[in-house]
């Protein structure tokens, strides 16, 4: 285990065309890797359960049906997030949600998850969810965490812990699906996409710089996947195909984030930031599901109504064989898909990790408040079809076509 943890803090990040320098410092035997997670519903583990008026919650069936204990925890999937699985492979506990911790909680020293469903880079993203922790909110919360850690172990030890920790940031999807692509949001009317993506990058640059000022040195930014192919976007096409223009916008965003990361590494002292390009991995799952053991990738396991949010409600019908589906609901991958993606990401980030040292899964995230147990098997629904080779993508001629087709 000590070998695995040493490797984890000395990894070479080599993803696609970007190669990042190895971390110089490695922990001594007995030290445990500390991780801090920022993001949206793809990595949330229950923060929104503690936001009384938030409409972005998943603390009810059928969420969590395949999670430990079969109970909803606030994760937006039927089981584990990618962050959970990476933590399992590192032999560490999946960091608990920030809002479940008090300032004197010793678990702050082992890592925290700040991710919040509906969050975005921009503060007005997901505003119609009423409450969520925007990326700025999450960074402010991390600032509070750093103060709490310093009060516990002293400034010198705290700075060492914060500098050695690994920070996973996965944010930006909602800035598209719950902002720019929504016809009732101002951004889509006010900005061309070139202008919008520049706004995102400028804002993100300031946010990552603030993280650095608070002590973050090893930051991995997860790029966006092909958002034009998720179920919530496919329904905008009359043929149910991917929206090519959305995917092109996502790739433009990813490219600019890569350049931002390189720039930050050059200008921020001690910064060892990396970009994890998972776009192609997700694309392969969608276009060739059978190659990974899936049968359906063009619709979700849970039969959702995208007109009312696309989430899997307690009265929704869910598929019998959940491992056959890439998507759990209209937005989020299934546990099985997360496992495939996490394995690929782990191999890229930690290429020298011995395969025979994968630890037993450990999680400490508290169950969602008042989350009902999934004691009754879910009703079944017949899959709408398989799609080993999906139809070709459709290119909308204009934004209005994108939204209303």
mmCIF file of C-alpha atoms in Angstrom:
data_model
loop_
_atom_site.group_PDB
_atom_site.id
_atom_site.type_symbol
_atom_site.label_atom_id
_atom_site.label_comp_id
_atom_site.label_asym_id
_atom_site.label_seq_id
_atom_site.Cartn_x
_atom_site.Cartn_y
_atom_site.Cartn_z
ATOM 1 C CA UNK A 1 0.000 0.000 0.000
ATOM 2 C CA UNK A 2 2.813 2.404 0.829
ATOM 3 C CA UNK A 3 4.266 1.791 -2.624
ATOM 4 C CA UNK A 4 0.946 2.636 -4.258
ATOM 5 C CA UNK A 5 0.643 5.873 -2.302
ATOM 6 C CA UNK A 6 4.197 6.882 -3.168
ATOM 7 C CA UNK A 7 3.429 6.277 -6.812
ATOM 8 C CA UNK A 8 0.240 8.299 -6.506
ATOM 9 C CA UNK A 9 2.131 11.390 -5.421
ATOM 10 C CA UNK A 10 4.922 10.930 -7.940
ATOM 11 C CA UNK A 11 2.808 10.293 -11.001
ATOM 12 C CA UNK A 12 3.506 11.439 -14.503
ATOM 13 C CA UNK A 13 0.389 12.816 -16.079
ATOM 14 C CA UNK A 14 0.535 12.004 -19.768
ATOM 15 C CA UNK A 15 -2.839 12.374 -21.404
ATOM 16 C CA UNK A 16 -3.184 12.844 -25.162
ATOM 17 C CA UNK A 17 -0.728 15.527 -26.274
ATOM 18 C CA UNK A 18 -0.108 17.071 -22.858
ATOM 19 C CA UNK A 19 2.706 15.702 -20.744
ATOM 20 C CA UNK A 20 3.181 17.082 -17.258
ATOM 21 C CA UNK A 21 6.232 16.925 -15.024
ATOM 22 C CA UNK A 22 6.354 14.443 -12.183
ATOM 23 C CA UNK A 23 5.619 15.536 -8.656
ATOM 24 C CA UNK A 24 8.915 16.093 -6.896
ATOM 25 C CA UNK A 25 7.744 15.398 -3.353
ATOM 26 C CA UNK A 26 6.597 11.960 -2.287
ATOM 27 C CA UNK A 27 5.128 10.979 1.058
ATOM 28 C CA UNK A 28 6.999 8.907 3.558
ATOM 29 C CA UNK A 29 5.711 5.506 4.587
ATOM 30 C CA UNK A 30 2.516 5.804 6.556
ATOM 31 C CA UNK A 31 1.390 9.043 4.950
ATOM 32 C CA UNK A 32 -1.987 8.889 3.270
ATOM 33 C CA UNK A 33 -2.854 10.653 0.063
ATOM 34 C CA UNK A 34 -5.213 13.588 0.678
ATOM 35 C CA UNK A 35 -7.663 14.581 -2.058
ATOM 36 C CA UNK A 36 -9.991 17.537 -2.448
ATOM 37 C CA UNK A 37 -12.772 17.260 -5.028
ATOM 38 C CA UNK A 38 -14.569 20.145 -6.733
ATOM 39 C CA UNK A 39 -17.289 19.890 -9.325
ATOM 40 C CA UNK A 40 -20.925 19.300 -10.163
ATOM 41 C CA UNK A 41 -23.386 16.408 -10.033
ATOM 42 C CA UNK A 42 -20.924 14.061 -11.742
ATOM 43 C CA UNK A 43 -18.822 14.040 -8.562
ATOM 44 C CA UNK A 44 -21.239 15.176 -5.845
ATOM 45 C CA UNK A 45 -21.593 12.871 -2.835
ATOM 46 C CA UNK A 46 -24.308 14.684 -0.900
ATOM 47 C CA UNK A 47 -23.656 18.390 -0.375
ATOM 48 C CA UNK A 48 -27.005 19.415 -1.820
ATOM 49 C CA UNK A 49 -28.794 17.259 0.758
ATOM 50 C CA UNK A 50 -27.855 19.965 3.251
ATOM 51 C CA UNK A 51 -29.244 22.823 1.136
ATOM 52 C CA UNK A 52 -32.852 23.129 2.261
ATOM 53 C CA UNK A 53 -34.237 24.778 -0.859
ATOM 54 C CA UNK A 54 -32.086 23.133 -3.516
ATOM 55 C CA UNK A 55 -33.984 21.573 -6.411
ATOM 56 C CA UNK A 56 -30.858 19.700 -7.502
ATOM 57 C CA UNK A 57 -31.040 16.693 -5.205
ATOM 58 C CA UNK A 58 -30.845 12.938 -5.636
ATOM 59 C CA UNK A 59 -31.537 11.730 -2.094
ATOM 60 C CA UNK A 60 -34.428 9.490 -3.145
ATOM 61 C CA UNK A 61 -34.959 6.262 -5.106
ATOM 62 C CA UNK A 62 -33.910 5.089 -7.489
ATOM 63 C CA UNK A 63 -30.602 6.841 -6.960
ATOM 64 C CA UNK A 64 -28.195 4.727 -4.957
ATOM 65 C CA UNK A 65 -29.947 1.435 -5.671
ATOM 66 C CA UNK A 66 -26.574 -0.176 -6.465
ATOM 67 C CA UNK A 67 -24.594 1.802 -3.913
ATOM 68 C CA UNK A 68 -23.390 0.310 -0.661
ATOM 69 C CA UNK A 69 -26.530 -0.508 1.348
ATOM 70 C CA UNK A 70 -28.813 0.216 -1.597
ATOM 71 C CA UNK A 71 -29.644 3.662 -0.254
ATOM 72 C CA UNK A 72 -29.602 7.099 -1.853
ATOM 73 C CA UNK A 73 -26.758 9.290 -0.597
ATOM 74 C CA UNK A 74 -26.991 12.319 -2.852
ATOM 75 C CA UNK A 75 -24.923 10.815 -5.671
ATOM 76 C CA UNK A 76 -26.515 11.396 -9.070
ATOM 77 C CA UNK A 77 -26.174 7.806 -10.242
ATOM 78 C CA UNK A 78 -27.327 4.330 -9.295
ATOM 79 C CA UNK A 79 -24.019 3.593 -7.574
ATOM 80 C CA UNK A 80 -20.584 5.158 -7.318
ATOM 81 C CA UNK A 81 -19.084 8.273 -8.853
ATOM 82 C CA UNK A 82 -15.759 8.270 -10.662
ATOM 83 C CA UNK A 83 -14.269 9.952 -7.589
ATOM 84 C CA UNK A 84 -15.482 7.111 -5.380
ATOM 85 C CA UNK A 85 -13.850 4.533 -7.614
ATOM 86 C CA UNK A 86 -10.546 6.408 -7.896
ATOM 87 C CA UNK A 87 -10.488 6.643 -4.094
ATOM 88 C CA UNK A 88 -11.096 2.900 -3.841
ATOM 89 C CA UNK A 89 -8.175 2.218 -6.139
ATOM 90 C CA UNK A 90 -5.927 4.510 -4.107
ATOM 91 C CA UNK A 91 -6.928 2.743 -0.915
ATOM 92 C CA UNK A 92 -8.315 5.879 0.673
ATOM 93 C CA UNK A 93 -11.750 6.855 1.875
ATOM 94 C CA UNK A 94 -13.927 8.730 -0.576
ATOM 95 C CA UNK A 95 -13.908 12.298 0.800
ATOM 96 C CA UNK A 96 -17.145 13.240 2.603
ATOM 97 C CA UNK A 97 -19.314 16.189 1.538
ATOM 98 C CA UNK A 98 -18.146 19.518 2.913
ATOM 99 C CA UNK A 99 -21.534 20.437 4.346
ATOM 100 C CA UNK A 100 -21.592 17.271 6.456
ATOM 101 C CA UNK A 101 -18.479 18.354 8.380
ATOM 102 C CA UNK A 102 -17.944 20.753 11.259
ATOM 103 C CA UNK A 103 -14.826 22.970 11.451
ATOM 104 C CA UNK A 104 -13.333 20.772 14.180
ATOM 105 C CA UNK A 105 -13.939 17.468 12.358
ATOM 106 C CA UNK A 106 -10.710 15.484 12.045
ATOM 107 C CA UNK A 107 -11.860 14.164 8.654
ATOM 108 C CA UNK A 108 -10.953 17.551 7.184
ATOM 109 C CA UNK A 109 -7.338 16.374 7.345
ATOM 110 C CA UNK A 110 -8.034 13.466 4.991
ATOM 111 C CA UNK A 111 -9.819 15.326 2.205
ATOM 112 C CA UNK A 112 -13.173 16.909 1.407
ATOM 113 C CA UNK A 113 -15.656 16.798 -1.461
ATOM 114 C CA UNK A 114 -17.149 20.211 -2.340
ATOM 115 C CA UNK A 115 -18.973 19.165 -5.526
ATOM 116 C CA UNK A 116 -22.568 20.288 -5.913
ATOM 117 C CA UNK A 117 -25.228 19.323 -8.433
ATOM 118 C CA UNK A 118 -26.129 22.231 -10.699
ATOM 119 C CA UNK A 119 -22.829 24.034 -10.109
ATOM 120 C CA UNK A 120 -20.921 25.767 -12.841
ATOM 121 C CA UNK A 121 -17.947 27.983 -13.510
ATOM 122 C CA UNK A 122 -20.299 30.954 -13.778
ATOM 123 C CA UNK A 123 -22.329 31.970 -10.754
ATOM 124 C CA UNK A 124 -25.582 32.248 -12.685
ATOM 125 C CA UNK A 125 -25.306 28.730 -14.067
ATOM 126 C CA UNK A 126 -28.061 26.533 -12.626
ATOM 127 C CA UNK A 127 -29.680 29.505 -10.906
ATOM 128 C CA UNK A 128 -33.118 27.942 -11.323
ATOM 129 C CA UNK A 129 -32.087 25.156 -8.926
ATOM 130 C CA UNK A 130 -32.383 27.886 -6.257
ATOM 131 C CA UNK A 131 -29.537 26.529 -4.108
ATOM 132 C CA UNK A 132 -26.256 24.928 -5.135
ATOM 133 C CA UNK A 133 -22.586 25.503 -4.401
ATOM 134 C CA UNK A 134 -21.147 27.321 -7.402
ATOM 135 C CA UNK A 135 -17.457 26.832 -8.128
ATOM 136 C CA UNK A 136 -16.806 30.157 -6.404
ATOM 137 C CA UNK A 137 -18.785 28.907 -3.394
ATOM 138 C CA UNK A 138 -16.754 25.705 -3.367
ATOM 139 C CA UNK A 139 -13.482 27.623 -3.444
ATOM 140 C CA UNK A 140 -14.680 29.827 -0.583
ATOM 141 C CA UNK A 141 -15.579 26.680 1.347
ATOM 142 C CA UNK A 142 -12.096 25.314 0.687
ATOM 143 C CA UNK A 143 -10.705 28.551 2.089
ATOM 144 C CA UNK A 144 -12.638 27.871 5.283
ATOM 145 C CA UNK A 145 -11.238 24.341 5.289
ATOM 146 C CA UNK A 146 -7.670 25.624 5.068
ATOM 147 C CA UNK A 147 -8.254 27.874 8.081
ATOM 148 C CA UNK A 148 -9.716 24.962 10.044
ATOM 149 C CA UNK A 149 -6.764 22.737 9.153
ATOM 150 C CA UNK A 150 -4.270 25.427 10.175
ATOM 151 C CA UNK A 151 -6.004 25.834 13.518
ATOM 152 C CA UNK A 152 -5.743 22.082 14.055
ATOM 153 C CA UNK A 153 -2.172 21.287 13.087
ATOM 154 C CA UNK A 154 -0.448 24.650 12.707
ATOM 155 C CA UNK A 155 0.351 26.690 9.619
ATOM 156 C CA UNK A 156 3.555 24.914 8.604
ATOM 157 C CA UNK A 157 2.051 21.421 8.757
ATOM 158 C CA UNK A 158 -1.126 22.643 7.087
ATOM 159 C CA UNK A 159 0.779 24.207 4.206
ATOM 160 C CA UNK A 160 2.685 20.961 3.716
ATOM 161 C CA UNK A 161 -0.555 18.962 3.685
ATOM 162 C CA UNK A 162 -2.249 21.354 1.252
ATOM 163 C CA UNK A 163 0.740 21.472 -1.102
ATOM 164 C CA UNK A 164 1.015 17.672 -1.236
ATOM 165 C CA UNK A 165 -2.705 17.035 -1.672
ATOM 166 C CA UNK A 166 -4.216 16.223 -5.062
ATOM 167 C CA UNK A 167 -7.117 18.368 -6.257
ATOM 168 C CA UNK A 168 -9.643 17.001 -8.733
ATOM 169 C CA UNK A 169 -11.741 19.618 -10.541
ATOM 170 C CA UNK A 170 -14.581 18.625 -12.857
ATOM 171 C CA UNK A 171 -16.735 21.622 -13.754
ATOM 172 C CA UNK A 172 -18.224 23.211 -16.859
ATOM 173 C CA UNK A 173 -20.934 20.822 -18.070
ATOM 174 C CA UNK A 174 -23.692 22.831 -16.429
ATOM 175 C CA UNK A 175 -22.397 26.023 -17.984
ATOM 176 C CA UNK A 176 -23.629 24.477 -21.214
ATOM 177 C CA UNK A 177 -26.607 22.219 -20.437
ATOM 178 C CA UNK A 178 -28.010 24.414 -17.652
ATOM 179 C CA UNK A 179 -26.998 27.795 -18.997
ATOM 180 C CA UNK A 180 -25.825 28.463 -22.543
ATOM 181 C CA UNK A 181 -28.049 25.827 -24.191
ATOM 182 C CA UNK A 182 -31.171 26.877 -22.305
ATOM 183 C CA UNK A 183 -33.342 29.262 -24.360
ATOM 184 C CA UNK A 184 -34.553 31.118 -21.259
ATOM 185 C CA UNK A 185 -31.042 31.887 -19.973
ATOM 186 C CA UNK A 186 -29.427 35.192 -20.925
ATOM 187 C CA UNK A 187 -26.014 33.793 -21.883
ATOM 188 C CA UNK A 188 -27.242 32.063 -25.025
ATOM 189 C CA UNK A 189 -28.806 35.273 -26.287
ATOM 190 C CA UNK A 190 -26.082 37.649 -25.139
ATOM 191 C CA UNK A 191 -22.942 35.870 -26.338
ATOM 192 C CA UNK A 192 -21.711 34.093 -29.416
ATOM 193 C CA UNK A 193 -20.035 30.838 -28.442
ATOM 194 C CA UNK A 194 -16.584 32.309 -29.021
ATOM 195 C CA UNK A 195 -17.446 35.067 -26.562
ATOM 196 C CA UNK A 196 -19.007 32.642 -24.095
ATOM 197 C CA UNK A 197 -16.057 30.261 -24.025
ATOM 198 C CA UNK A 198 -13.676 33.179 -23.475
ATOM 199 C CA UNK A 199 -15.804 34.226 -20.501
ATOM 200 C CA UNK A 200 -15.621 30.683 -19.125
ATOM 201 C CA UNK A 201 -11.853 30.472 -19.542
ATOM 202 C CA UNK A 202 -11.196 33.898 -18.021
ATOM 203 C CA UNK A 203 -13.386 33.063 -15.030
ATOM 204 C CA UNK A 204 -11.861 29.606 -14.638
ATOM 205 C CA UNK A 205 -8.357 31.046 -14.769
ATOM 206 C CA UNK A 206 -9.132 33.361 -11.862
ATOM 207 C CA UNK A 207 -10.704 30.507 -9.913
ATOM 208 C CA UNK A 208 -7.772 28.131 -10.372
ATOM 209 C CA UNK A 209 -5.401 30.942 -9.440
ATOM 210 C CA UNK A 210 -7.348 31.432 -6.210
ATOM 211 C CA UNK A 211 -7.053 27.705 -5.478
ATOM 212 C CA UNK A 212 -3.301 28.033 -5.947
ATOM 213 C CA UNK A 213 -3.192 30.980 -3.552
ATOM 214 C CA UNK A 214 -4.978 28.817 -0.976
ATOM 215 C CA UNK A 215 -2.320 26.121 -1.249
ATOM 216 C CA UNK A 216 -3.302 23.908 -4.192
ATOM 217 C CA UNK A 217 -0.325 22.797 -6.261
ATOM 218 C CA UNK A 218 -1.344 19.458 -7.797
ATOM 219 C CA UNK A 219 -4.587 20.090 -9.657
ATOM 220 C CA UNK A 220 -6.159 17.777 -12.222
ATOM 221 C CA UNK A 221 -8.899 19.374 -14.328
ATOM 222 C CA UNK A 222 -11.294 16.894 -15.917
ATOM 223 C CA UNK A 223 -12.241 17.965 -19.422
ATOM 224 C CA UNK A 224 -15.830 17.772 -20.607
ATOM 225 C CA UNK A 225 -17.261 14.762 -22.401
ATOM 226 C CA UNK A 226 -19.374 14.848 -25.586
ATOM 227 C CA UNK A 227 -22.351 16.669 -24.090
ATOM 228 C CA UNK A 228 -24.151 16.595 -27.421
ATOM 229 C CA UNK A 229 -24.552 12.835 -27.002
ATOM 230 C CA UNK A 230 -26.065 12.680 -23.527
ATOM 231 C CA UNK A 231 -29.774 11.732 -23.468
ATOM 232 C CA UNK A 232 -30.928 15.215 -22.423
ATOM 233 C CA UNK A 233 -29.420 16.643 -25.614
ATOM 234 C CA UNK A 234 -30.303 13.799 -27.982
ATOM 235 C CA UNK A 235 -34.010 14.437 -27.435
ATOM 236 C CA UNK A 236 -33.542 17.829 -29.098
ATOM 237 C CA UNK A 237 -32.858 16.008 -32.348
ATOM 238 C CA UNK A 238 -35.809 14.564 -34.266
ATOM 239 C CA UNK A 239 -33.738 11.471 -35.020
ATOM 240 C CA UNK A 240 -32.418 11.129 -31.469
ATOM 241 C CA UNK A 241 -28.843 11.547 -32.636
ATOM 242 C CA UNK A 242 -25.943 13.472 -31.142
ATOM 243 C CA UNK A 243 -25.826 17.239 -31.572
ATOM 244 C CA UNK A 244 -22.614 17.831 -33.476
ATOM 245 C CA UNK A 245 -22.463 21.556 -32.811
ATOM 246 C CA UNK A 246 -22.614 21.056 -29.057
ATOM 247 C CA UNK A 247 -19.761 18.556 -29.250
ATOM 248 C CA UNK A 248 -17.685 20.992 -31.299
ATOM 249 C CA UNK A 249 -18.245 23.660 -28.663
ATOM 250 C CA UNK A 250 -17.181 21.249 -25.935
ATOM 251 C CA UNK A 251 -13.997 20.391 -27.807
ATOM 252 C CA UNK A 252 -13.263 24.094 -28.210
ATOM 253 C CA UNK A 253 -13.694 24.544 -24.450
ATOM 254 C CA UNK A 254 -11.422 21.583 -23.703
ATOM 255 C CA UNK A 255 -8.719 22.895 -26.010
ATOM 256 C CA UNK A 256 -8.752 26.294 -24.345
ATOM 257 C CA UNK A 257 -8.612 24.747 -20.860
ATOM 258 C CA UNK A 258 -5.528 22.778 -21.914
ATOM 259 C CA UNK A 259 -3.850 26.021 -22.959
ATOM 260 C CA UNK A 260 -4.952 27.650 -19.702
ATOM 261 C CA UNK A 261 -3.410 24.829 -17.679
ATOM 262 C CA UNK A 262 -0.094 25.196 -19.497
ATOM 263 C CA UNK A 263 -0.144 28.947 -18.898
ATOM 264 C CA UNK A 264 -0.884 28.553 -15.195
ATOM 265 C CA UNK A 265 1.989 26.087 -14.839
ATOM 266 C CA UNK A 266 4.314 28.688 -16.332
ATOM 267 C CA UNK A 267 3.143 31.605 -14.218
ATOM 268 C CA UNK A 268 2.162 30.157 -10.828
ATOM 269 C CA UNK A 269 4.997 29.171 -8.522
ATOM 270 C CA UNK A 270 5.138 25.435 -7.896
ATOM 271 C CA UNK A 271 1.998 24.755 -9.931
ATOM 272 C CA UNK A 272 1.772 21.236 -11.325
ATOM 273 C CA UNK A 273 -1.627 21.408 -12.955
ATOM 274 C CA UNK A 274 -2.833 18.742 -15.356
ATOM 275 C CA UNK A 275 -5.667 18.292 -17.840
ATOM 276 C CA UNK A 276 -7.437 14.933 -18.051
ATOM 277 C CA UNK A 277 -8.947 14.650 -21.516
ATOM 278 C CA UNK A 278 -11.719 12.090 -21.098
ATOM 279 C CA UNK A 279 -13.710 13.201 -24.163
ATOM 280 C CA UNK A 280 -12.581 10.316 -26.358
ATOM 281 C CA UNK A 281 -13.104 7.736 -23.608
ATOM 282 C CA UNK A 282 -16.729 8.779 -23.170
ATOM 283 C CA UNK A 283 -17.196 8.973 -26.935
ATOM 284 C CA UNK A 284 -15.982 5.391 -27.311
ATOM 285 C CA UNK A 285 -18.445 4.204 -24.668
ATOM 286 C CA UNK A 286 -21.256 5.849 -26.594
ATOM 287 C CA UNK A 287 -20.286 4.813 -30.121
ATOM 288 C CA UNK A 288 -19.047 1.298 -29.267
ATOM 289 C CA UNK A 289 -20.908 0.246 -26.108
ATOM 290 C CA UNK A 290 -20.630 -3.479 -26.801
ATOM 291 C CA UNK A 291 -16.842 -3.262 -26.751
ATOM 292 C CA UNK A 292 -17.161 -2.435 -23.046
ATOM 293 C CA UNK A 293 -19.953 -4.836 -22.161
ATOM 294 C CA UNK A 294 -22.869 -2.416 -22.634
ATOM 295 C CA UNK A 295 -25.912 -2.746 -24.861
ATOM 296 C CA UNK A 296 -27.535 0.700 -24.785
ATOM 297 C CA UNK A 297 -25.898 4.120 -24.958
ATOM 298 C CA UNK A 298 -28.460 6.317 -26.704
ATOM 299 C CA UNK A 299 -30.953 6.470 -23.853
ATOM 300 C CA UNK A 300 -30.962 6.069 -20.085
ATOM 301 C CA UNK A 301 -31.689 3.115 -17.830
ATOM 302 C CA UNK A 302 -34.165 5.200 -15.883
ATOM 303 C CA UNK A 303 -37.104 6.263 -18.031
ATOM 304 C CA UNK A 304 -36.972 9.994 -17.346
ATOM 305 C CA UNK A 305 -38.994 12.979 -18.467
ATOM 306 C CA UNK A 306 -36.548 15.539 -19.817
ATOM 307 C CA UNK A 307 -39.254 18.210 -19.743
ATOM 308 C CA UNK A 308 -39.147 18.208 -15.937
ATOM 309 C CA UNK A 309 -35.424 17.963 -15.387
ATOM 310 C CA UNK A 310 -34.396 14.548 -16.648
ATOM 311 C CA UNK A 311 -33.778 13.086 -13.187
ATOM 312 C CA UNK A 312 -34.805 9.610 -12.047
ATOM 313 C CA UNK A 313 -37.824 10.180 -9.817
ATOM 314 C CA UNK A 314 -39.268 7.602 -7.385
ATOM 315 C CA UNK A 315 -42.174 6.909 -9.754
ATOM 316 C CA UNK A 316 -39.877 6.378 -12.747
ATOM 317 C CA UNK A 317 -39.433 2.996 -14.355
ATOM 318 C CA UNK A 318 -35.893 1.667 -14.377
ATOM 319 C CA UNK A 319 -34.328 -1.058 -16.458
ATOM 320 C CA UNK A 320 -33.755 -4.524 -15.046
ATOM 321 C CA UNK A 321 -30.174 -4.923 -16.246
ATOM 322 C CA UNK A 322 -28.560 -1.679 -15.181
ATOM 323 C CA UNK A 323 -25.107 -2.832 -16.252
ATOM 324 C CA UNK A 324 -26.322 -2.822 -19.857
ATOM 325 C CA UNK A 325 -26.700 0.965 -19.917
ATOM 326 C CA UNK A 326 -24.055 3.652 -20.267
ATOM 327 C CA UNK A 327 -26.404 6.312 -18.876
ATOM 328 C CA UNK A 328 -28.390 6.145 -15.657
ATOM 329 C CA UNK A 329 -30.558 9.219 -16.241
ATOM 330 C CA UNK A 330 -30.664 11.982 -18.854
ATOM 331 C CA UNK A 331 -27.355 13.478 -17.695
ATOM 332 C CA UNK A 332 -25.304 11.045 -15.652
ATOM 333 C CA UNK A 333 -23.404 7.817 -16.381
ATOM 334 C CA UNK A 334 -24.349 4.585 -14.664
ATOM 335 C CA UNK A 335 -22.189 2.968 -12.004
ATOM 336 C CA UNK A 336 -20.920 0.497 -14.612
ATOM 337 C CA UNK A 337 -19.948 3.301 -16.999
ATOM 338 C CA UNK A 338 -18.268 5.230 -14.189
ATOM 339 C CA UNK A 339 -16.220 2.115 -13.425
ATOM 340 C CA UNK A 340 -14.953 1.930 -17.011
ATOM 341 C CA UNK A 341 -14.122 5.636 -17.109
ATOM 342 C CA UNK A 342 -12.481 5.583 -13.676
ATOM 343 C CA UNK A 343 -10.287 2.640 -14.678
ATOM 344 C CA UNK A 344 -9.136 4.480 -17.785
ATOM 345 C CA UNK A 345 -8.470 7.673 -15.852
ATOM 346 C CA UNK A 346 -6.641 5.843 -13.082
ATOM 347 C CA UNK A 347 -4.410 4.059 -15.591
ATOM 348 C CA UNK A 348 -3.571 7.398 -17.231
ATOM 349 C CA UNK A 349 -2.845 9.196 -13.968
ATOM 350 C CA UNK A 350 -1.101 6.341 -12.163
ATOM 351 C CA UNK A 351 0.455 4.195 -14.925
ATOM 352 C CA UNK A 352 2.925 2.462 -12.607
ATOM 353 C CA UNK A 353 0.451 1.461 -9.918
ATOM 354 C CA UNK A 354 0.667 -2.306 -9.333
ATOM 355 C CA UNK A 355 -2.573 -3.943 -10.402
ATOM 356 C CA UNK A 356 -2.496 -6.436 -7.550
ATOM 357 C CA UNK A 357 -2.627 -3.691 -4.915
ATOM 358 C CA UNK A 358 -6.109 -2.402 -5.683
ATOM 359 C CA UNK A 359 -7.588 -2.009 -2.183
ATOM 360 C CA UNK A 360 -10.943 -2.955 -0.810
ATOM 361 C CA UNK A 361 -13.517 -0.203 -1.420
ATOM 362 C CA UNK A 362 -13.975 2.185 1.498
ATOM 363 C CA UNK A 363 -16.531 4.976 1.828
ATOM 364 C CA UNK A 364 -17.560 7.140 4.746
ATOM 365 C CA UNK A 365 -20.089 9.446 3.143
ATOM 366 C CA UNK A 366 -23.152 9.742 5.411
ATOM 367 C CA UNK A 367 -26.492 8.687 4.018
ATOM 368 C CA UNK A 368 -28.746 11.411 2.710
ATOM 369 C CA UNK A 369 -31.023 13.039 5.210
ATOM 370 C CA UNK A 370 -34.386 11.340 5.185
ATOM 371 C CA UNK A 371 -33.382 9.363 2.119
ATOM 372 C CA UNK A 372 -35.818 6.450 1.728
ATOM 373 C CA UNK A 373 -34.292 2.998 1.457
ATOM 374 C CA UNK A 374 -34.657 1.177 -1.836
ATOM 375 C CA UNK A 375 -36.136 -1.924 -0.235
ATOM 376 C CA UNK A 376 -38.444 -2.823 -3.105
ATOM 377 C CA UNK A 377 -36.997 -3.852 -6.474
ATOM 378 C CA UNK A 378 -37.650 -1.181 -9.089
ATOM 379 C CA UNK A 379 -40.255 -1.684 -11.776
ATOM 380 C CA UNK A 380 -38.858 -2.874 -15.063
ATOM 381 C CA UNK A 381 -38.985 -1.198 -18.407
ATOM 382 C CA UNK A 382 -38.136 -2.726 -21.744
ATOM 383 C CA UNK A 383 -35.058 -1.181 -23.392
ATOM 384 C CA UNK A 384 -35.946 0.952 -26.375
ATOM 385 C CA UNK A 385 -33.271 -0.783 -28.395
ATOM 386 C CA UNK A 386 -29.594 -1.450 -28.643
ATOM 387 C CA UNK A 387 -27.131 0.599 -30.580
ATOM 388 C CA UNK A 388 -23.807 -1.004 -31.276
ATOM 389 C CA UNK A 389 -23.501 1.424 -34.182
ATOM 390 C CA UNK A 390 -25.515 4.595 -33.584
ATOM 391 C CA UNK A 391 -26.799 6.770 -36.413
ATOM 392 C CA UNK A 392 -24.541 9.571 -37.654
ATOM 393 C CA UNK A 393 -24.497 12.841 -35.779
ATOM 394 C CA UNK A 394 -26.684 15.679 -36.902
ATOM 395 C CA UNK A 395 -25.308 19.169 -37.321
ATOM 396 C CA UNK A 396 -27.841 21.872 -36.417
ATOM 397 C CA UNK A 397 -27.766 24.843 -38.746
ATOM 398 C CA UNK A 398 -28.423 27.345 -35.975
ATOM 399 C CA UNK A 399 -28.952 27.655 -32.238
ATOM 400 C CA UNK A 400 -32.733 27.642 -32.619
ATOM 401 C CA UNK A 401 -32.549 24.348 -34.495
ATOM 402 C CA UNK A 402 -30.453 22.990 -31.660
ATOM 403 C CA UNK A 403 -32.988 23.876 -29.031
ATOM 404 C CA UNK A 404 -36.274 23.196 -30.712
ATOM 405 C CA UNK A 405 -35.697 20.356 -33.150
#
